mmCIF file with all atom_site columns, C-alpha atoms in Angstrom:
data_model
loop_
_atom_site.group_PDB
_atom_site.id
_atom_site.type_symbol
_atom_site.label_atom_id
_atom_site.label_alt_id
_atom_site.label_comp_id
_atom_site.label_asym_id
_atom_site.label_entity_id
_atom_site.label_seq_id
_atom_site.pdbx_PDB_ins_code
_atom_site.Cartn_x
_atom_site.Cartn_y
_atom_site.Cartn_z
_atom_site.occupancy
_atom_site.B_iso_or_equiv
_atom_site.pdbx_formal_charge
_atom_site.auth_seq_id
_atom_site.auth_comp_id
_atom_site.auth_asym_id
_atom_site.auth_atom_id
_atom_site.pdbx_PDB_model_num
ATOM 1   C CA . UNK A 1 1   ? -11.288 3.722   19.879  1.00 50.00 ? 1   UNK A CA 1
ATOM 2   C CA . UNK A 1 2   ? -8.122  1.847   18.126  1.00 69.00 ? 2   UNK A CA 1
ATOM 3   C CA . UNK A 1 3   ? -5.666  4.065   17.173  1.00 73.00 ? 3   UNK A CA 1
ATOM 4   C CA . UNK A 1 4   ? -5.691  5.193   13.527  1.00 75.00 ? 4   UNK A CA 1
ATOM 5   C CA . UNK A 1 5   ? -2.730  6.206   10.889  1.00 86.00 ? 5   UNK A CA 1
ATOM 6   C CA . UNK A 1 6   ? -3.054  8.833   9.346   1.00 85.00 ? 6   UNK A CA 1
ATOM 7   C CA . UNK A 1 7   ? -1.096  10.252  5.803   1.00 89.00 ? 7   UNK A CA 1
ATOM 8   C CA . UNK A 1 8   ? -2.017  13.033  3.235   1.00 84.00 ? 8   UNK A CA 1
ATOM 9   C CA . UNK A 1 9   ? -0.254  12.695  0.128   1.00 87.00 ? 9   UNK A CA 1
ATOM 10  C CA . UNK A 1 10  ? -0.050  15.028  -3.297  1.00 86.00 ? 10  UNK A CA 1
ATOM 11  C CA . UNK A 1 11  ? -1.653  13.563  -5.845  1.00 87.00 ? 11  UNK A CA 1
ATOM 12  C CA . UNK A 1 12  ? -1.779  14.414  -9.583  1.00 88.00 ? 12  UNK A CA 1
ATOM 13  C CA . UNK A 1 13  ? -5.547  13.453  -10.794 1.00 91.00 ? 13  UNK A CA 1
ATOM 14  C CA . UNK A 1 14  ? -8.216  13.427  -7.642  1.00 92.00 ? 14  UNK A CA 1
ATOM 15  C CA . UNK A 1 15  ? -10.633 11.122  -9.786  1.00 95.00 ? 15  UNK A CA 1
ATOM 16  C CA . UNK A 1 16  ? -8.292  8.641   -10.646 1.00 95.00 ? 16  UNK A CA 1
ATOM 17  C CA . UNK A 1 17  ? -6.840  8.256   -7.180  1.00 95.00 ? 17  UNK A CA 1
ATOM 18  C CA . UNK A 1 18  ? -10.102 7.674   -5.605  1.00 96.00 ? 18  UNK A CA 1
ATOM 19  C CA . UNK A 1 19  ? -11.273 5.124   -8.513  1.00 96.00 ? 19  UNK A CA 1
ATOM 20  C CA . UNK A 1 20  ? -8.724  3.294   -8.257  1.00 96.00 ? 20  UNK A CA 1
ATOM 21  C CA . UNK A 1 21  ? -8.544  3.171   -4.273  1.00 97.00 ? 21  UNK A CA 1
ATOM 22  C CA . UNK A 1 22  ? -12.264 2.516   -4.023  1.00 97.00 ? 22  UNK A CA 1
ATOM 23  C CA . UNK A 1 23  ? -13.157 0.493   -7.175  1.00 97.00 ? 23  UNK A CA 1
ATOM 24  C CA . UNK A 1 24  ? -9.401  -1.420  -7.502  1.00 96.00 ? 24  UNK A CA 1
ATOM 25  C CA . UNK A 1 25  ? -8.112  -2.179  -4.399  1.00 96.00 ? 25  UNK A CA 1
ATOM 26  C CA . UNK A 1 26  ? -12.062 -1.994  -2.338  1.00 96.00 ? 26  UNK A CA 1
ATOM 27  C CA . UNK A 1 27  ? -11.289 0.871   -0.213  1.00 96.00 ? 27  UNK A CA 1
ATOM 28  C CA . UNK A 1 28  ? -14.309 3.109   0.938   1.00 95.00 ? 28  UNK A CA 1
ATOM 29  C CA . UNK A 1 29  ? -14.625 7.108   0.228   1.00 95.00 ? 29  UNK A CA 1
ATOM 30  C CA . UNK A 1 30  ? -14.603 9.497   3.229   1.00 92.00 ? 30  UNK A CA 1
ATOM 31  C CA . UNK A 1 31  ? -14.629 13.278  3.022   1.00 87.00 ? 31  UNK A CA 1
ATOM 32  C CA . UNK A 1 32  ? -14.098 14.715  -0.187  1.00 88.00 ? 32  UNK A CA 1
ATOM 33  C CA . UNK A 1 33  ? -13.907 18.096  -1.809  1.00 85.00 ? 33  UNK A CA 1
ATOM 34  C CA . UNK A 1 34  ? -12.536 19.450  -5.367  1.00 87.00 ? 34  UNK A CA 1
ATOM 35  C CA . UNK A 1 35  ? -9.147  19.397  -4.144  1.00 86.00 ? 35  UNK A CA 1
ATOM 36  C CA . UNK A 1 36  ? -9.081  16.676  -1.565  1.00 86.00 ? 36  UNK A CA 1
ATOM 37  C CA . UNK A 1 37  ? -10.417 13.089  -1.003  1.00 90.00 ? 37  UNK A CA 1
ATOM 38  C CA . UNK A 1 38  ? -10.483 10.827  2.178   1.00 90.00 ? 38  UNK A CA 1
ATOM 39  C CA . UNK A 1 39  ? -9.438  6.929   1.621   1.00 93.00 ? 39  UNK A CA 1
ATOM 40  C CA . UNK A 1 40  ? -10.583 4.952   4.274   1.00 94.00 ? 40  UNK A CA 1
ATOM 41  C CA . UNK A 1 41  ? -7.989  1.866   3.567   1.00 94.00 ? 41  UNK A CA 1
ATOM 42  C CA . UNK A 1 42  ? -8.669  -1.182  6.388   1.00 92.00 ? 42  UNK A CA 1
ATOM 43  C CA . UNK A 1 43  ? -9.991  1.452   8.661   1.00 90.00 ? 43  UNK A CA 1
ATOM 44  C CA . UNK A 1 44  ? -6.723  4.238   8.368   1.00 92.00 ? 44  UNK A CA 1
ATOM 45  C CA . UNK A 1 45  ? -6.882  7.459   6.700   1.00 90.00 ? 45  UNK A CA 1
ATOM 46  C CA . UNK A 1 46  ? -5.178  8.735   3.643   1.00 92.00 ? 46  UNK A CA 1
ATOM 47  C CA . UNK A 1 47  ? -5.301  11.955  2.562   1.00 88.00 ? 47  UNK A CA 1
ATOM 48  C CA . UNK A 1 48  ? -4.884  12.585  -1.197  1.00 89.00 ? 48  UNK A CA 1
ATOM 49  C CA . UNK A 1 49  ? -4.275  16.611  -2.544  1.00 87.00 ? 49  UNK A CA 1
ATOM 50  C CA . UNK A 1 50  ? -4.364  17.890  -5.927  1.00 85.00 ? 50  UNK A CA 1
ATOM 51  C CA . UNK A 1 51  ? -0.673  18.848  -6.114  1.00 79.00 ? 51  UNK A CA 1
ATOM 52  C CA . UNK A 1 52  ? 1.058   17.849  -9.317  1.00 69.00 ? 52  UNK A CA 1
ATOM 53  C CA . UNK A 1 53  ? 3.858   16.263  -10.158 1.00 69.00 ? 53  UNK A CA 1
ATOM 54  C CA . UNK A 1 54  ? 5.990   15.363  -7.397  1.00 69.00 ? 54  UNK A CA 1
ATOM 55  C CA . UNK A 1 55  ? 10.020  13.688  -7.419  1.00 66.00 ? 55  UNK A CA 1
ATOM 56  C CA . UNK A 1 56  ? 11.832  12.052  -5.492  1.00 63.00 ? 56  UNK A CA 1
ATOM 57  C CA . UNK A 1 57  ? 15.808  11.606  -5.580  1.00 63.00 ? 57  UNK A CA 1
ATOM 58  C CA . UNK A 1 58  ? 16.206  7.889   -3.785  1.00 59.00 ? 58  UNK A CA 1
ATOM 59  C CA . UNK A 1 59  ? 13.656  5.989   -5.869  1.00 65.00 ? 59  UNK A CA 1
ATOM 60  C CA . UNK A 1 60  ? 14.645  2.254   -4.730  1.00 71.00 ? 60  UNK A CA 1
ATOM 61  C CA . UNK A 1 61  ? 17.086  0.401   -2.379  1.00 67.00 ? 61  UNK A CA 1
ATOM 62  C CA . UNK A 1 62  ? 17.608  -3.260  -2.313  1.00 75.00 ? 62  UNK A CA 1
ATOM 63  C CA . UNK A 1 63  ? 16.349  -5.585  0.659   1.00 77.00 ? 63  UNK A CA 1
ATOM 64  C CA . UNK A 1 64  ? 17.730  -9.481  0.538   1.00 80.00 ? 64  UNK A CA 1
ATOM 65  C CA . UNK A 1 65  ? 18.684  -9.269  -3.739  1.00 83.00 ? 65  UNK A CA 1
ATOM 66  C CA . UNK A 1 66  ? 14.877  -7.512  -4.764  1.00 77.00 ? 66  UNK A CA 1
ATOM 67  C CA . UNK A 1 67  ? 14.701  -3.711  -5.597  1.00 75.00 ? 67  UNK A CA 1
ATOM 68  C CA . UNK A 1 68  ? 12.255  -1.982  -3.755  1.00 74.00 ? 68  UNK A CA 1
ATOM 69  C CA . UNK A 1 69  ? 10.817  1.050   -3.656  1.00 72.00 ? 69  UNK A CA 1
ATOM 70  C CA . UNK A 1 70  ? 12.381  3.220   -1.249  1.00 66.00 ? 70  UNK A CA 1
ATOM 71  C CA . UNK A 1 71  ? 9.279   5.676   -1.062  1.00 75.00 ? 71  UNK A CA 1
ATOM 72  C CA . UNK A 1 72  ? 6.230   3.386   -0.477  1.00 81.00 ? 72  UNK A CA 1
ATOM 73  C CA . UNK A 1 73  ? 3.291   3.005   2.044   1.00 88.00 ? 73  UNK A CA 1
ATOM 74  C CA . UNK A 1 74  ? 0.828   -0.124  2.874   1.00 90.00 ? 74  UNK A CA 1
ATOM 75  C CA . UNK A 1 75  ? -0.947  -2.354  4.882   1.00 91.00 ? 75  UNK A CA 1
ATOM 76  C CA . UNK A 1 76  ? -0.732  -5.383  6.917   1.00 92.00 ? 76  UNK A CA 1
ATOM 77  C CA . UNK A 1 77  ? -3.254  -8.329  6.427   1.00 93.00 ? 77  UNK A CA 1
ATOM 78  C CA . UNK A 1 78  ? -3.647  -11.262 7.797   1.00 93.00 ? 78  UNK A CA 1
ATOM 79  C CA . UNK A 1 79  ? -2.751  -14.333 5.317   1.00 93.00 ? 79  UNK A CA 1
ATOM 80  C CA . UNK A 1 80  ? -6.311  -14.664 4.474   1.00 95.00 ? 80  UNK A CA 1
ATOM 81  C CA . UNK A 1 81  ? -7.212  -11.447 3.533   1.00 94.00 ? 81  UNK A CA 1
ATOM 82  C CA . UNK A 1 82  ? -3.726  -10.780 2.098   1.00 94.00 ? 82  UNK A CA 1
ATOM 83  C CA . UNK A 1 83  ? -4.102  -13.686 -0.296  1.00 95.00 ? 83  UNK A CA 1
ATOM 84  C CA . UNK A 1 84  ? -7.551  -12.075 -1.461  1.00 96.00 ? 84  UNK A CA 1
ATOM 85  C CA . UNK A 1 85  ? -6.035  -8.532  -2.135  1.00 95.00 ? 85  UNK A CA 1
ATOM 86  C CA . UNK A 1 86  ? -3.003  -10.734 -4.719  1.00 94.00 ? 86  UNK A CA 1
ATOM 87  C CA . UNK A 1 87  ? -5.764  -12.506 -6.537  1.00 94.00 ? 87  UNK A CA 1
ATOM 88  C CA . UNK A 1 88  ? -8.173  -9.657  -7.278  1.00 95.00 ? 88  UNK A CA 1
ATOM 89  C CA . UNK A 1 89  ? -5.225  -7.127  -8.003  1.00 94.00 ? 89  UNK A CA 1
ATOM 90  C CA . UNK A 1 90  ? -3.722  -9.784  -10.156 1.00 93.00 ? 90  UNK A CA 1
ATOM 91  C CA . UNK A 1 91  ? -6.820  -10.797 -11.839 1.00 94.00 ? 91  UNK A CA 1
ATOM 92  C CA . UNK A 1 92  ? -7.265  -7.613  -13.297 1.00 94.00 ? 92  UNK A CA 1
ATOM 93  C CA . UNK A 1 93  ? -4.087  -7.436  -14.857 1.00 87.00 ? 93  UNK A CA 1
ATOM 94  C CA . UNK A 1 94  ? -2.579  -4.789  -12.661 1.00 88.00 ? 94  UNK A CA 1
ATOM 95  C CA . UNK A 1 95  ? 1.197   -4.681  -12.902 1.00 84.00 ? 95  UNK A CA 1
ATOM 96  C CA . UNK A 1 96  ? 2.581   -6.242  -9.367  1.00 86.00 ? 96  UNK A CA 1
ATOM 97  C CA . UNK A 1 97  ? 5.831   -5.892  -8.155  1.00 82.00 ? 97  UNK A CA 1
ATOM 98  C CA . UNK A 1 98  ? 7.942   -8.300  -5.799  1.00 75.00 ? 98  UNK A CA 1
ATOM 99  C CA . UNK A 1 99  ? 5.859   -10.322 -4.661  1.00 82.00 ? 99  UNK A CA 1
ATOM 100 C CA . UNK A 1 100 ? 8.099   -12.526 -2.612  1.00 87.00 ? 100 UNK A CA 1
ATOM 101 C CA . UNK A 1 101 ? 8.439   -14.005 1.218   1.00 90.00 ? 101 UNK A CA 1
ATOM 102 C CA . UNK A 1 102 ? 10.827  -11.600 3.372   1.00 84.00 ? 102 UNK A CA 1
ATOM 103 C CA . UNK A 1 103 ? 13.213  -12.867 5.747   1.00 87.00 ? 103 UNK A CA 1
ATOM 104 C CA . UNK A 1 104 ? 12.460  -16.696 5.453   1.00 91.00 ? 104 UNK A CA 1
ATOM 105 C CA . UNK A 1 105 ? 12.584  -18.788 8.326   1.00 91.00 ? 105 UNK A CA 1
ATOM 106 C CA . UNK A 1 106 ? 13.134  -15.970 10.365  1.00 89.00 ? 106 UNK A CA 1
ATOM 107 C CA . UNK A 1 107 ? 11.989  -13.135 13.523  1.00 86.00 ? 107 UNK A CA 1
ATOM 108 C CA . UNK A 1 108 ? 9.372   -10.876 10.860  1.00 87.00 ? 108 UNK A CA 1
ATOM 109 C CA . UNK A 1 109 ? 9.071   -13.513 8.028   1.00 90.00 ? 109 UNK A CA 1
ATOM 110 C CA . UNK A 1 110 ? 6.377   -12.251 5.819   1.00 91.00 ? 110 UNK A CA 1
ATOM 111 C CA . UNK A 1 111 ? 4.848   -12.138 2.741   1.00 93.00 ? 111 UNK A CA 1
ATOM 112 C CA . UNK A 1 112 ? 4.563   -9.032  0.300   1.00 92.00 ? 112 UNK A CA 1
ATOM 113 C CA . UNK A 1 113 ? 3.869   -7.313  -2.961  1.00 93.00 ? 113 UNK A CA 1
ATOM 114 C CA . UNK A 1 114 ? 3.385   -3.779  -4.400  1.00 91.00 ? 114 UNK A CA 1
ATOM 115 C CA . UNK A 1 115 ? 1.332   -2.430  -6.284  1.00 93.00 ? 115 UNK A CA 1
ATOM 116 C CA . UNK A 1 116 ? 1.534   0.879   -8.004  1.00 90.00 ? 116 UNK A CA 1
ATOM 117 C CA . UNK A 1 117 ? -1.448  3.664   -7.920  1.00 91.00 ? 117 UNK A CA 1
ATOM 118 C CA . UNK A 1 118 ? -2.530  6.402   -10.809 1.00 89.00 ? 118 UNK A CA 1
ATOM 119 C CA . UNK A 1 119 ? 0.316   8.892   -9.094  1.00 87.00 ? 119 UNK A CA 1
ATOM 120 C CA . UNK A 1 120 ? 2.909   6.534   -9.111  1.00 85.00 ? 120 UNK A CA 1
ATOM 121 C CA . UNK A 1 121 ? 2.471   5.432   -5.261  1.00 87.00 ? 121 UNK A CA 1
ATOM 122 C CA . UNK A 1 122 ? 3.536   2.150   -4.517  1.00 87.00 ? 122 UNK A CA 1
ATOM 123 C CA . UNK A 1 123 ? 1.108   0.432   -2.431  1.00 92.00 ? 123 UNK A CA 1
ATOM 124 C CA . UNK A 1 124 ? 2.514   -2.641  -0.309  1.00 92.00 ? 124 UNK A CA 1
ATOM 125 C CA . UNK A 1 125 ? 0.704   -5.053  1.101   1.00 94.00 ? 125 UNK A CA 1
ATOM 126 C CA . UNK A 1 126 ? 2.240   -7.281  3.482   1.00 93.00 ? 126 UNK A CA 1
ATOM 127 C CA . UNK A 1 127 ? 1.176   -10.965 5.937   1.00 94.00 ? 127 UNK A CA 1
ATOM 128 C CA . UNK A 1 128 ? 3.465   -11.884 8.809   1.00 91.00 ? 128 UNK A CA 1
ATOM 129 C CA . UNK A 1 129 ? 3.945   -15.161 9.442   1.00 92.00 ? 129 UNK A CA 1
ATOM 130 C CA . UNK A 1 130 ? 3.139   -14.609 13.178  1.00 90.00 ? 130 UNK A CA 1
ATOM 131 C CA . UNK A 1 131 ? 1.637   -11.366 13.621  1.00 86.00 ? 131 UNK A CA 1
ATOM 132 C CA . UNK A 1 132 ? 3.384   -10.600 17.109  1.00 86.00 ? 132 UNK A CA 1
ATOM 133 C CA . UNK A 1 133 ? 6.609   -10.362 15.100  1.00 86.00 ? 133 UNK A CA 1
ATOM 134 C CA . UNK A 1 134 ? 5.835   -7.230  13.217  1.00 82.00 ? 134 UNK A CA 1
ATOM 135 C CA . UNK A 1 135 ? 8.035   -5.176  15.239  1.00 73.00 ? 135 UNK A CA 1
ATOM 136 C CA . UNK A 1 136 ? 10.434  -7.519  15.777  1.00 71.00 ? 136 UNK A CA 1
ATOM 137 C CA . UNK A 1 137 ? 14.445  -6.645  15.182  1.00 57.00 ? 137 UNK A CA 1
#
């Protein structure tokens, strides 16, 4: 067995979280209860909680001239899959963010945009160039 991520996360409306992870972005629906839902998202867990509203003080920093959101979470796709995931996300008029290359023509080059979810998540999904260079300093 791979090793999985895991994250549970407040959330402020259970129904609209899980519509628009599994009927949006084509994630698939674990465990669920009336407080709680499972996300399977490209085979990791999320954990969404009926919680409320939630705040955070440090809502962006800046990273080569684009503000970003400081407070964000994603995945990384291969350039295939990740080109799929902009198309469908942009075809349904869904308000992306930044979508840019990161550190051009160098170590961890890749490609990314956010997107942001019914609780004010922002979803990132990101392509490296070269895929051994995730990790890279």
């Amino acid at each position: 067995m791979d090793n999985l991520f895991h994250l549970s996360l407040p959330c402020i409306n259970l129904v609209e979280t899980k519509m628009f992870y599994v009927d949006t972005v084509g994630a698939t629906l674990g465990r669920y209860s009336n407080n709680w839902v499972d996300i399977n998202l490209f085979g990791h867990q999320i954990t969404f909680t009926q919680a409320g509203k939630f705040n955070f003080n440090c809502p962006n920093y800046v990273f080569e001239g684009k503000t970003l959101p400081s407070f964000h979470f994603g995945i990384i796709l291969n350039v295939e899959e990740w080109g799929k995931m902009y198309t469908k996300l942009n075809n349904l008029n869904l308000e992306l963010v930044t979508q840019t290359t990161f550190l051009k023509n160098k170590s961890g080059e890749h490609l990314s945009f956010f997107v942001k979810d019914p609780n004010g998540y922002m979803l990132e999904f990101k392509s490296f160039k070269e895929p051994k260079h995730v990790f890279d300093l």
